[in-house]
Short mmCIF file of C-alpha atoms in Angstrom, two decimals:
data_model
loop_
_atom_site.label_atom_id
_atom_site.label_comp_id
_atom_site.label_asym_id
_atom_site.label_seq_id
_atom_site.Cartn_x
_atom_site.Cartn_y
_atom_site.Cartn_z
CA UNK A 1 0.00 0.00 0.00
CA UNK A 2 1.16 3.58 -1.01
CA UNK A 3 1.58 6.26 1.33
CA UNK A 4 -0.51 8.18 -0.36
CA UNK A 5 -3.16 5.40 -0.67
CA UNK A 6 -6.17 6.89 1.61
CA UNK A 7 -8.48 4.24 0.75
CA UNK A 8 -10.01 2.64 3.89
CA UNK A 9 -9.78 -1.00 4.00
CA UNK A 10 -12.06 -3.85 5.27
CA UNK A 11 -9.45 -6.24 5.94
CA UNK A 12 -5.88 -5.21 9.11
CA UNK A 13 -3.00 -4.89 7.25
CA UNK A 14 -0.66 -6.03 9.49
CA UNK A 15 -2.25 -9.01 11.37
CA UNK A 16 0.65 -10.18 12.75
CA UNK A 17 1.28 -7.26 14.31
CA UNK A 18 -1.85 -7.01 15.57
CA UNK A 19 -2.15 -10.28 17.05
CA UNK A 20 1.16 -10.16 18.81
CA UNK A 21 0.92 -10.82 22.32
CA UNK A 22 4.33 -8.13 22.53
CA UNK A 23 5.78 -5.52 21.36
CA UNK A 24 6.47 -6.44 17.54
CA UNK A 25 7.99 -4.56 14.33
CA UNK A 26 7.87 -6.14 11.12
CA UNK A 27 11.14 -5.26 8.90
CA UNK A 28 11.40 -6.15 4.56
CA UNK A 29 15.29 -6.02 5.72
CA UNK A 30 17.65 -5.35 2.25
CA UNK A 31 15.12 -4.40 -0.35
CA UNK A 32 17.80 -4.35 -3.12
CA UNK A 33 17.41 -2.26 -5.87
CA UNK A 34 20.86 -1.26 -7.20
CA UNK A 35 24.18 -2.23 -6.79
CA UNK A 36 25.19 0.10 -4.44
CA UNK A 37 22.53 -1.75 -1.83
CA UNK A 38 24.05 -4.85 -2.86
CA UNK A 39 27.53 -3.53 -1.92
CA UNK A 40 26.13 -2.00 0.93
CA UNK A 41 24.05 -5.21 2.73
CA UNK A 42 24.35 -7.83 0.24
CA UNK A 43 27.82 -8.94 2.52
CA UNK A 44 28.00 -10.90 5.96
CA UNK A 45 29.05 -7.67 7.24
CA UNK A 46 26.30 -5.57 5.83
CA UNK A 47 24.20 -8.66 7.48
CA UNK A 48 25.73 -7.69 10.71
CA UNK A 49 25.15 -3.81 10.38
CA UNK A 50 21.52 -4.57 9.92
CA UNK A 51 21.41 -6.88 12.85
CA UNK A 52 23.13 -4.78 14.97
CA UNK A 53 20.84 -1.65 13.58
CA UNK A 54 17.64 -3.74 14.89
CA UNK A 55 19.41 -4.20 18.27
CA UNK A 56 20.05 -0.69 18.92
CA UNK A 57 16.61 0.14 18.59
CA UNK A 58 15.01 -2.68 20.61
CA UNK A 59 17.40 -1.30 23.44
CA UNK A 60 16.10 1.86 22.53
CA UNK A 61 12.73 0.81 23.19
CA UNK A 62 13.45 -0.78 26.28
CA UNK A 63 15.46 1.96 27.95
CA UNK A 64 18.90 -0.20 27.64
CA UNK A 65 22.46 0.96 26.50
CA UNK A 66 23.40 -1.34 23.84
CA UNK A 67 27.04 -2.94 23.74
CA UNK A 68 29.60 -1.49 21.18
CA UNK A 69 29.45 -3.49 17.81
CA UNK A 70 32.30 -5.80 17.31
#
């Protein structure tokens, strides 16, 4: 669905999310459309930078300092 798409639907969008007995995100993680995204996250270590992306921000949400990458 666009952004712009204003057109109210019957049906949840994101069931999963709604039926999630916790707090819940859903992530399309490396949408690649060029090579520069496949340079950037198409490697184990781009892997890693999006893992540890997704593990700052659930400490975020929780109030917790995250560990230093490495």
């Amino acid at each position: 669905k666009e952004s712009s798409d204003d057109t109210v639907s019957r049906y949840p969008t994101f069931g999963v999310l709604q039926e999630a007995a916790c707090p819940s995100v859903l992530i399309e993680q490396c949408f690649i459309s060029n090579a520069d995204d496949l340079a950037a996250w198409g490697t184990e270590e781009g892997c890693a930078a999006a893992a540890y992306c997704y593990y700052r921000a659930i400490c975020d949400y929780f109030g917790k300092q995250p560990l230093p990458a490495g």
